[in-house]
Amino acid sequence: MAKCPGHSATSKMDLPANLKHKCSRLKLRRHLLRTGLWNPHHLSIMHKPHPLTETPPIFWCCDVLFFTTFTQHNPIFFSLFLSLYPSLPIPPLFSFRNQMGNLLKVLTCTDLEQGPNFFLDFENAQPTDCERDVWNQVNAVLQESESILSGLQAYKGAGQEIRDAIQNPNDMILQERAWNSVCPLVIRLKKFYGFSLRLEKALQSLLVCLTCPPYTPTQHLEKEQALAKQFAEILHFTLRFDELKMRIPAIQNDFSYYRRTISRNRINNMNLDIENEVNNEMANRMSLFYAEATPMLKTLSNATTNFVTENKTLPLENTTDCLSTMASVCKVMLETPEYSSRFNSEDTLLFCMRVMVGVIILYDHVHPNGAFNKSSKIDMKGCIKVLKEQPTDNVEGLLNALKFTTKHLNDESTPKNIRTMLQ
């Protein structure tokens, strides 16, 4: 018989008189036998203070299989139980004002085990001696992230110059002006692309540390908070970069013009100095990168997938559990005032939301069944609910990222209510 933590055989006490009423007991037993769901070893009514509210001793049922079976096959069971035993002391958490799901959590003690509930200090975490080597390597990459974002935000494009050159193909002055405008932009785009490669290696270094045995993902995240913070900073940067990139169509227009011009000049046997900077092979890779709607996120998804593929001795669950744990931690911190009030800046709340969305997307790409499946270890309904409770301007891009950059949202196995929440 399954017991909640802390229960013992000595915690039983005599049943109240109404529970000894033979007729009522026979009624319940007949009903359960008739439905094929009764087993005399399943029901255990214990005497114990409630683990969450510390209310006076109450009677409550604690067999996970027993109540899971009833809620799946016979949702009126609890109503029947109360009708048979109306004087049974029932705490407020058992009232029908609560959803059956919450009731089940209380009855099966899953509130105590529903996920990590520690505070991840995204603002002040500092590396320990064990973390310092990897932290220094990753920090060298992250120090450039703000300048990358500033460079992308300042990107204006050469749209007018390109239009003038195309409309006047014989005007060499306009051709030269367009070319001279595009070349510095291509060098900048190469810098962004090169940074994505460095970010990919940094992410994989962190994954090695946060998934290695013998610690569980929760233990890693709690013990190695500085590395967890860097993992979060990579995801935060990634979503910010992609949000900006989607608003700048000039990037692809400029790069397309560059490639057409390079090809034409190559045909004319003209040597161009910029080819020393961006040769044909580099141009092909950059073209594939910028063709993605969310190139940085795609890079991290591929990096995580490659990490799992290349580390065959490491169970897949180590990686997916790391991601799902991070998502759960972020969700709990966002929805729990006790945690969110500890943030010194409102920007940290947005940071936390971006990180939660980022790890959900990575999990969805890496896990065979995705993040939206019922078997997923991420509470997608809860995560989406947390986002929708925030100001629309803060979360519109994040909800769109869940809609358009995940892999399994439109699978048949995705519950309809989850798809409806994201419509």
Tab-separated table of C-alpha atoms in Angstrom:
chain	number	residue	atom	x	y	z
A	1	MET	CA	0.000	0.000	0.000
A	2	ALA	CA	1.468	3.347	-1.051
A	3	LYS	CA	1.893	5.855	1.733
A	4	CYS	CA	2.643	9.548	1.779
A	5	PRO	CA	5.976	10.562	3.279
A	6	GLY	CA	5.823	10.517	7.029
A	7	HIS	CA	3.010	8.011	7.388
A	8	SER	CA	3.392	4.980	9.581
A	9	ALA	CA	1.237	2.072	10.582
A	10	THR	CA	0.752	3.642	13.996
A	11	SER	CA	-0.857	6.726	12.460
A	12	LYS	CA	-4.164	4.910	11.987
A	13	MET	CA	-6.915	5.563	14.498
A	14	ASP	CA	-10.373	4.247	15.113
A	15	LEU	CA	-12.820	5.175	12.392
A	16	PRO	CA	-15.652	7.544	13.339
A	17	ALA	CA	-19.044	6.020	13.990
A	18	ASN	CA	-20.495	6.968	10.613
A	19	LEU	CA	-17.708	5.082	8.846
A	20	LYS	CA	-18.642	1.983	10.795
A	21	HIS	CA	-22.192	2.099	9.512
A	22	LYS	CA	-22.509	-1.312	7.927
A	23	CYS	CA	-25.114	-0.337	5.357
A	24	SER	CA	-23.082	2.608	4.078
A	25	ARG	CA	-19.936	0.536	3.849
A	26	LEU	CA	-21.752	-2.156	1.918
A	27	LYS	CA	-23.162	0.465	-0.439
A	28	LEU	CA	-19.725	1.809	-1.235
A	29	ARG	CA	-18.218	-1.656	-1.572
A	30	ARG	CA	-21.009	-2.835	-3.892
A	31	HIS	CA	-20.575	0.251	-6.065
A	32	LEU	CA	-16.834	-0.229	-6.320
A	33	LEU	CA	-17.134	-3.954	-7.001
A	34	ARG	CA	-19.748	-3.255	-9.652
A	35	THR	CA	-17.407	-0.864	-11.447
A	36	GLY	CA	-14.501	-3.270	-11.042
A	37	LEU	CA	-12.404	-0.698	-9.246
A	38	TRP	CA	-12.420	-1.850	-5.628
A	39	ASN	CA	-9.524	-3.479	-3.923
A	40	PRO	CA	-9.646	-3.794	-0.128
A	41	HIS	CA	-5.911	-3.030	0.057
A	42	HIS	CA	-6.182	0.288	-1.789
A	43	LEU	CA	-8.050	2.402	0.721
A	44	SER	CA	-6.130	3.670	3.672
A	45	ILE	CA	-7.600	6.396	5.850
A	46	MET	CA	-4.868	7.926	7.885
A	47	HIS	CA	-4.663	10.246	10.801
A	48	LYS	CA	-2.138	12.992	10.128
A	49	PRO	CA	-1.897	16.799	9.995
A	50	HIS	CA	-2.273	18.028	6.440
A	51	PRO	CA	1.255	18.415	4.945
A	52	LEU	CA	0.550	21.807	3.352
A	53	THR	CA	-1.797	23.566	5.780
A	54	GLU	CA	-0.850	21.863	9.071
A	55	THR	CA	-4.564	21.721	9.879
A	56	PRO	CA	-5.750	19.472	12.723
A	57	PRO	CA	-5.733	15.742	12.113
A	58	ILE	CA	-7.964	14.747	9.220
A	59	PHE	CA	-8.733	11.604	7.317
A	60	TRP	CA	-7.437	11.474	3.804
A	61	CYS	CA	-6.607	8.860	1.168
A	62	CYS	CA	-3.100	8.454	-0.051
A	63	ASP	CA	-2.894	5.682	-2.614
A	64	VAL	CA	-1.799	7.143	-5.961
A	65	LEU	CA	-3.037	4.278	-8.104
A	66	PHE	CA	-6.351	4.115	-6.254
A	67	PHE	CA	-7.295	7.726	-6.803
A	68	THR	CA	-5.774	7.951	-10.269
A	69	THR	CA	-8.015	5.048	-11.266
A	70	PHE	CA	-11.092	6.690	-9.841
A	71	THR	CA	-10.487	10.102	-11.360
A	72	GLN	CA	-9.868	8.542	-14.752
A	73	HIS	CA	-12.812	6.133	-14.754
A	74	ASN	CA	-15.301	7.377	-12.211
A	75	PRO	CA	-15.080	11.107	-11.472
A	76	ILE	CA	-18.230	11.000	-9.295
A	77	PHE	CA	-16.515	8.748	-6.769
A	78	PHE	CA	-15.643	11.524	-4.386
A	79	SER	CA	-19.189	12.863	-4.459
A	80	LEU	CA	-20.467	9.386	-3.660
A	81	PHE	CA	-17.961	9.056	-0.848
A	82	LEU	CA	-19.155	12.287	0.762
A	83	SER	CA	-22.807	11.348	0.359
A	84	LEU	CA	-22.188	8.077	2.183
A	85	TYR	CA	-20.113	9.670	4.932
A	86	PRO	CA	-21.447	13.233	5.316
A	87	SER	CA	-19.866	13.832	8.716
A	88	LEU	CA	-16.362	12.855	7.627
A	89	PRO	CA	-14.059	15.801	8.482
A	90	ILE	CA	-13.006	17.299	5.141
A	91	PRO	CA	-10.521	20.214	5.003
A	92	PRO	CA	-11.083	23.179	2.674
A	93	LEU	CA	-8.652	21.756	0.125
A	94	PHE	CA	-11.133	18.920	-0.467
A	95	SER	CA	-14.080	21.177	-1.296
A	96	PHE	CA	-15.542	21.149	-4.757
A	97	ARG	CA	-14.548	24.752	-5.272
A	98	ASN	CA	-11.218	23.238	-6.296
A	99	GLN	CA	-10.666	21.363	-9.516
A	100	MET	CA	-10.417	17.600	-9.409
A	101	GLY	CA	-6.811	17.884	-10.559
A	102	ASN	CA	-5.857	19.902	-7.498
A	103	LEU	CA	-7.803	17.530	-5.290
A	104	LEU	CA	-5.897	14.600	-6.724
A	105	LYS	CA	-2.594	16.337	-6.061
A	106	VAL	CA	-3.497	16.802	-2.402
A	107	LEU	CA	-4.781	13.279	-1.965
A	108	THR	CA	-1.707	11.728	-3.540
A	109	CYS	CA	0.793	14.104	-1.964
A	110	THR	CA	2.043	15.167	-5.402
A	111	ASP	CA	2.064	18.781	-4.243
A	112	LEU	CA	5.165	17.788	-2.336
A	113	GLU	CA	6.774	16.247	-5.413
A	114	GLN	CA	5.380	18.247	-8.327
A	115	GLY	CA	8.706	19.792	-9.215
A	116	PRO	CA	11.688	21.787	-8.024
A	117	ASN	CA	10.764	24.696	-5.820
A	118	PHE	CA	14.136	26.269	-5.101
A	119	PHE	CA	14.991	29.861	-5.986
A	120	LEU	CA	17.385	30.234	-8.901
A	121	ASP	CA	19.204	33.512	-8.362
A	122	PHE	CA	19.413	34.927	-11.874
A	123	GLU	CA	20.600	38.293	-10.536
A	124	ASN	CA	23.394	37.475	-8.095
A	125	ALA	CA	24.666	33.910	-8.662
A	126	GLN	CA	28.474	33.734	-8.530
A	127	PRO	CA	30.674	30.811	-9.635
A	128	THR	CA	32.157	28.424	-7.111
A	129	ASP	CA	35.688	27.089	-7.547
A	130	CYS	CA	34.323	23.982	-9.276
A	131	GLU	CA	32.379	26.074	-11.798
A	132	ARG	CA	34.988	28.732	-12.465
A	133	ASP	CA	36.853	27.236	-15.462
A	134	VAL	CA	33.728	26.629	-17.530
A	135	TRP	CA	32.172	29.857	-16.265
A	136	ASN	CA	35.187	31.866	-17.501
A	137	GLN	CA	35.033	30.255	-20.953
A	138	VAL	CA	31.325	30.944	-21.347
A	139	ASN	CA	31.609	34.420	-19.871
A	140	ALA	CA	34.160	35.380	-22.540
A	141	VAL	CA	31.457	34.680	-25.129
A	142	LEU	CA	28.581	36.297	-23.257
A	143	GLN	CA	30.520	39.527	-22.772
A	144	GLU	CA	30.031	40.216	-26.500
A	145	SER	CA	26.300	39.555	-26.476
A	146	GLU	CA	25.223	43.139	-25.760
A	147	SER	CA	27.408	44.554	-28.546
A	148	ILE	CA	25.924	41.973	-30.938
A	149	LEU	CA	22.401	43.033	-29.992
A	150	SER	CA	23.322	46.725	-30.299
A	151	GLY	CA	24.805	46.103	-33.751
A	152	LEU	CA	21.692	44.253	-34.868
A	153	GLN	CA	19.380	46.908	-33.458
A	154	ALA	CA	21.305	49.600	-35.359
A	155	TYR	CA	21.118	47.664	-38.638
A	156	LYS	CA	19.408	49.930	-41.194
A	157	GLY	CA	20.089	48.111	-44.424
A	158	ALA	CA	20.928	49.415	-47.892
A	159	GLY	CA	17.460	49.140	-49.383
A	160	GLN	CA	17.391	52.512	-51.126
A	161	GLU	CA	20.863	52.168	-52.619
A	162	ILE	CA	20.023	48.667	-53.903
A	163	ARG	CA	16.768	49.869	-55.486
A	164	ASP	CA	18.566	52.738	-57.218
A	165	ALA	CA	21.230	50.366	-58.585
A	166	ILE	CA	18.668	47.857	-59.863
A	167	GLN	CA	16.574	50.562	-61.547
A	168	ASN	CA	19.646	52.057	-63.225
A	169	PRO	CA	21.850	49.100	-64.244
A	170	ASN	CA	24.046	51.207	-66.513
A	171	ASP	CA	24.782	53.901	-63.961
A	172	MET	CA	28.141	52.826	-62.547
A	173	ILE	CA	28.081	55.468	-59.832
A	174	LEU	CA	24.855	54.032	-58.395
A	175	GLN	CA	26.239	50.499	-58.751
A	176	GLU	CA	29.324	51.441	-56.805
A	177	ARG	CA	27.304	53.281	-54.177
A	178	ALA	CA	25.099	50.226	-53.576
A	179	TRP	CA	28.108	47.918	-53.438
A	180	ASN	CA	29.967	50.150	-50.982
A	181	SER	CA	26.850	50.293	-48.800
A	182	VAL	CA	26.290	46.534	-48.774
A	183	CYS	CA	29.863	45.342	-48.122
A	184	PRO	CA	30.183	46.733	-44.546
A	185	LEU	CA	26.759	45.266	-43.747
A	186	VAL	CA	27.846	41.829	-44.940
A	187	ILE	CA	30.922	42.039	-42.707
A	188	ARG	CA	28.596	42.811	-39.791
A	189	LEU	CA	26.349	39.885	-40.691
A	190	LYS	CA	29.390	37.633	-40.738
A	191	LYS	CA	30.219	38.781	-37.215
A	192	PHE	CA	26.710	37.863	-36.034
A	193	TYR	CA	26.999	34.457	-37.676
A	194	GLY	CA	30.428	33.839	-36.150
A	195	PHE	CA	29.025	34.689	-32.731
A	196	SER	CA	26.298	32.050	-33.182
A	197	LEU	CA	29.026	29.405	-33.658
A	198	ARG	CA	30.775	30.469	-30.462
A	199	LEU	CA	27.453	30.481	-28.622
A	200	GLU	CA	26.802	26.947	-29.829
A	201	LYS	CA	30.064	25.710	-28.287
A	202	ALA	CA	29.357	27.595	-25.058
A	203	LEU	CA	25.936	25.975	-24.762
A	204	GLN	CA	27.385	22.502	-25.232
A	205	SER	CA	30.026	23.171	-22.559
A	206	LEU	CA	27.255	24.085	-20.124
A	207	LEU	CA	25.206	21.026	-21.055
A	208	VAL	CA	28.189	18.804	-20.250
A	209	CYS	CA	28.366	20.300	-16.746
A	210	LEU	CA	24.631	20.399	-16.043
A	211	THR	CA	23.811	16.863	-17.177
A	212	CYS	CA	26.780	14.740	-16.062
A	213	PRO	CA	26.328	11.973	-13.465
A	214	PRO	CA	26.027	11.383	-10.581
A	215	TYR	CA	23.901	14.447	-9.814
A	216	THR	CA	20.328	14.884	-11.005
A	217	PRO	CA	19.416	17.953	-13.091
A	218	THR	CA	17.738	19.507	-10.064
A	219	GLN	CA	20.877	19.010	-7.982
A	220	HIS	CA	23.030	20.476	-10.753
A	221	LEU	CA	20.863	23.567	-11.126
A	222	GLU	CA	20.695	24.116	-7.394
A	223	LYS	CA	24.404	23.530	-6.725
A	224	GLU	CA	25.773	25.190	-9.886
A	225	GLN	CA	23.634	28.295	-10.051
A	226	ALA	CA	26.247	30.406	-11.814
A	227	LEU	CA	26.352	27.953	-14.731
A	228	ALA	CA	22.565	27.725	-14.702
A	229	LYS	CA	22.462	31.517	-14.898
A	230	GLN	CA	24.786	31.478	-17.928
A	231	PHE	CA	22.603	28.849	-19.588
A	232	ALA	CA	19.662	31.178	-18.983
A	233	GLU	CA	21.593	34.177	-20.338
A	234	ILE	CA	22.299	32.316	-23.580
A	235	LEU	CA	18.591	31.599	-24.029
A	236	HIS	CA	17.691	35.169	-23.117
A	237	PHE	CA	20.118	36.543	-25.694
A	238	THR	CA	18.864	34.068	-28.306
A	239	LEU	CA	15.229	35.113	-28.059
A	240	ARG	CA	16.132	38.815	-28.036
A	241	PHE	CA	18.323	38.385	-31.124
A	242	ASP	CA	15.636	36.503	-33.028
A	243	GLU	CA	12.933	38.994	-32.057
A	244	LEU	CA	15.063	41.793	-33.516
A	245	LYS	CA	16.035	39.833	-36.620
A	246	MET	CA	12.399	39.132	-37.510
A	247	ARG	CA	11.759	42.868	-37.640
A	248	ILE	CA	14.591	43.530	-40.111
A	249	PRO	CA	13.734	42.129	-43.564
A	250	ALA	CA	16.595	44.202	-44.968
A	251	ILE	CA	19.061	41.553	-43.751
A	252	GLN	CA	18.030	38.969	-46.309
A	253	ASN	CA	17.543	41.568	-49.050
A	254	ASP	CA	21.057	42.946	-48.525
A	255	PHE	CA	22.643	39.518	-48.444
A	256	SER	CA	20.788	38.370	-51.576
A	257	TYR	CA	22.015	41.445	-53.441
A	258	TYR	CA	25.549	40.754	-52.227
A	259	ARG	CA	25.482	37.173	-53.489
A	260	ARG	CA	24.032	38.131	-56.883
A	261	THR	CA	26.660	40.818	-57.336
A	262	ILE	CA	29.497	38.517	-56.297
A	263	SER	CA	28.347	35.882	-58.794
A	264	ARG	CA	28.092	38.430	-61.592
A	265	ASN	CA	31.532	39.836	-60.884
A	266	ARG	CA	32.991	36.346	-60.690
A	267	ILE	CA	31.616	35.649	-64.140
A	268	ASN	CA	33.319	38.843	-65.322
A	269	ASN	CA	36.606	37.652	-63.746
A	270	MET	CA	36.671	40.560	-61.318
A	271	ASN	CA	38.596	40.055	-58.100
A	272	LEU	CA	36.933	41.585	-55.057
A	273	ASP	CA	38.732	42.078	-51.752
A	274	ILE	CA	35.630	41.232	-49.752
A	275	GLU	CA	35.832	37.635	-50.928
A	276	ASN	CA	38.805	37.302	-48.610
A	277	GLU	CA	36.378	38.076	-45.792
A	278	VAL	CA	33.280	36.226	-47.030
A	279	ASN	CA	34.162	33.519	-49.535
A	280	ASN	CA	31.616	31.396	-51.358
A	281	GLU	CA	31.541	28.656	-48.710
A	282	MET	CA	31.035	31.168	-45.911
A	283	ALA	CA	28.349	32.943	-47.947
A	284	ASN	CA	26.466	29.649	-48.381
A	285	ARG	CA	26.503	28.942	-44.632
A	286	MET	CA	25.449	32.486	-43.801
A	287	SER	CA	22.648	32.284	-46.342
A	288	LEU	CA	21.241	29.177	-44.639
A	289	PHE	CA	21.574	30.834	-41.235
A	290	TYR	CA	19.726	34.022	-42.160
A	291	ALA	CA	17.051	32.134	-44.120
A	292	GLU	CA	15.722	30.864	-40.780
A	293	ALA	CA	13.005	32.938	-39.132
A	294	THR	CA	14.758	32.416	-35.770
A	295	PRO	CA	18.387	31.651	-36.667
A	296	MET	CA	19.885	31.741	-33.178
A	297	LEU	CA	17.204	29.476	-31.762
A	298	LYS	CA	17.704	27.086	-34.648
A	299	THR	CA	21.431	27.060	-33.887
A	300	LEU	CA	20.835	26.205	-30.217
A	301	SER	CA	18.268	23.527	-31.114
A	302	ASN	CA	20.765	21.898	-33.457
A	303	ALA	CA	23.510	22.217	-30.844
A	304	THR	CA	21.373	20.497	-28.207
A	305	THR	CA	20.315	17.751	-30.601
A	306	ASN	CA	23.928	17.203	-31.659
A	307	PHE	CA	24.984	17.095	-28.001
A	308	VAL	CA	22.513	14.279	-27.352
A	309	THR	CA	23.543	12.423	-30.515
A	310	GLU	CA	27.281	12.704	-29.889
A	311	ASN	CA	27.104	11.691	-26.220
A	312	LYS	CA	25.629	8.243	-26.672
A	313	THR	CA	26.663	7.063	-23.200
A	314	LEU	CA	24.674	9.883	-21.592
A	315	PRO	CA	20.975	9.026	-21.225
A	316	LEU	CA	18.654	11.319	-23.160
A	317	GLU	CA	16.722	11.930	-19.937
A	318	ASN	CA	19.706	13.730	-18.416
A	319	THR	CA	19.401	16.433	-21.068
A	320	THR	CA	15.608	16.602	-21.304
A	321	ASP	CA	15.264	16.574	-17.507
A	322	CYS	CA	17.705	19.474	-17.293
A	323	LEU	CA	15.527	21.458	-19.703
A	324	SER	CA	12.222	20.511	-18.088
A	325	THR	CA	13.594	21.290	-14.628
A	326	MET	CA	14.717	24.719	-15.776
A	327	ALA	CA	11.250	25.370	-17.246
A	328	SER	CA	9.593	24.263	-13.994
A	329	VAL	CA	11.869	26.442	-11.881
A	330	CYS	CA	11.116	29.498	-14.028
A	331	LYS	CA	7.372	28.837	-13.926
A	332	VAL	CA	7.348	28.452	-10.152
A	333	MET	CA	9.387	31.636	-9.659
A	334	LEU	CA	7.052	33.594	-11.942
A	335	GLU	CA	3.817	32.403	-10.357
A	336	THR	CA	4.958	32.464	-6.717
A	337	PRO	CA	4.975	35.942	-5.157
A	338	GLU	CA	7.377	34.754	-2.475
A	339	TYR	CA	9.972	34.164	-5.217
A	340	SER	CA	9.143	36.877	-7.750
A	341	SER	CA	9.200	39.532	-5.023
A	342	ARG	CA	12.874	38.712	-4.424
A	343	PHE	CA	13.844	40.038	-7.851
A	344	ASN	CA	15.392	43.490	-7.679
A	345	SER	CA	14.282	44.456	-11.183
A	346	GLU	CA	11.172	43.927	-13.258
A	347	ASP	CA	13.488	43.100	-16.155
A	348	THR	CA	14.330	39.880	-14.318
A	349	LEU	CA	10.709	38.771	-14.699
A	350	LEU	CA	10.942	39.184	-18.472
A	351	PHE	CA	14.313	37.438	-18.380
A	352	CYS	CA	12.693	34.535	-16.524
A	353	MET	CA	9.853	34.332	-19.067
A	354	ARG	CA	12.255	34.265	-22.007
A	355	VAL	CA	14.315	31.535	-20.380
A	356	MET	CA	11.218	29.442	-19.709
A	357	VAL	CA	10.112	29.717	-23.337
A	358	GLY	CA	13.629	29.005	-24.589
A	359	VAL	CA	14.010	25.746	-22.652
A	360	ILE	CA	10.509	24.652	-23.691
A	361	ILE	CA	11.468	25.077	-27.355
A	362	LEU	CA	14.746	23.208	-26.881
A	363	TYR	CA	12.938	20.411	-25.038
A	364	ASP	CA	10.363	20.207	-27.829
A	365	HIS	CA	13.109	19.800	-30.431
A	366	VAL	CA	15.166	17.282	-28.458
A	367	HIS	CA	12.566	15.032	-26.839
A	368	PRO	CA	11.064	12.446	-29.230
A	369	ASN	CA	7.514	13.222	-28.044
A	370	GLY	CA	8.005	16.956	-27.637
A	371	ALA	CA	6.928	19.364	-24.908
A	372	PHE	CA	3.182	19.347	-25.603
A	373	ASN	CA	2.532	15.634	-25.212
A	374	LYS	CA	0.657	14.498	-22.093
A	375	SER	CA	3.743	12.533	-21.070
A	376	SER	CA	5.883	15.695	-21.137
A	377	LYS	CA	7.586	16.641	-17.885
A	378	ILE	CA	6.818	20.297	-18.573
A	379	ASP	CA	3.515	21.701	-17.345
A	380	MET	CA	2.690	23.408	-20.633
A	381	LYS	CA	-0.745	24.556	-19.526
A	382	GLY	CA	0.764	26.180	-16.449
A	383	CYS	CA	3.590	27.794	-18.428
A	384	ILE	CA	1.215	29.284	-21.002
A	385	LYS	CA	-1.099	30.487	-18.243
A	386	VAL	CA	1.805	32.272	-16.539
A	387	LEU	CA	2.688	34.012	-19.811
A	388	LYS	CA	-0.892	35.068	-20.509
A	389	GLU	CA	-1.114	36.701	-17.094
A	390	GLN	CA	1.652	39.143	-18.101
A	391	PRO	CA	1.214	42.384	-20.110
A	392	THR	CA	0.587	41.573	-23.782
A	393	ASP	CA	3.500	43.683	-25.024
A	394	ASN	CA	5.913	41.629	-22.924
A	395	VAL	CA	4.776	38.190	-24.016
A	396	GLU	CA	3.382	38.486	-27.546
A	397	GLY	CA	6.730	37.542	-29.083
A	398	LEU	CA	7.189	34.691	-26.610
A	399	LEU	CA	3.757	33.210	-27.351
A	400	ASN	CA	4.509	33.515	-31.067
A	401	ALA	CA	7.790	31.685	-30.489
A	402	LEU	CA	5.879	28.795	-28.899
A	403	LYS	CA	3.419	28.795	-31.814
A	404	PHE	CA	5.834	29.057	-34.703
A	405	THR	CA	9.232	27.708	-33.633
A	406	THR	CA	8.266	24.546	-31.770
A	407	LYS	CA	8.248	21.180	-33.502
A	408	HIS	CA	5.369	19.209	-31.980
A	409	LEU	CA	2.604	21.760	-31.291
A	410	ASN	CA	0.482	20.569	-34.218
A	411	ASP	CA	0.955	16.864	-33.514
A	412	GLU	CA	-2.223	14.853	-33.001
A	413	SER	CA	-1.007	13.957	-29.516
A	414	THR	CA	-1.088	17.621	-28.424
A	415	PRO	CA	-4.165	18.204	-26.223
A	416	LYS	CA	-6.738	20.476	-27.830
A	417	ASN	CA	-6.869	22.782	-24.832
A	418	ILE	CA	-3.134	23.515	-25.219
A	419	ARG	CA	-3.561	24.361	-28.919
A	420	THR	CA	-6.556	26.534	-28.041
A	421	MET	CA	-4.557	28.472	-25.435
A	422	LEU	CA	-1.971	29.367	-28.092
A	423	GLN	CA	-4.446	30.430	-30.785
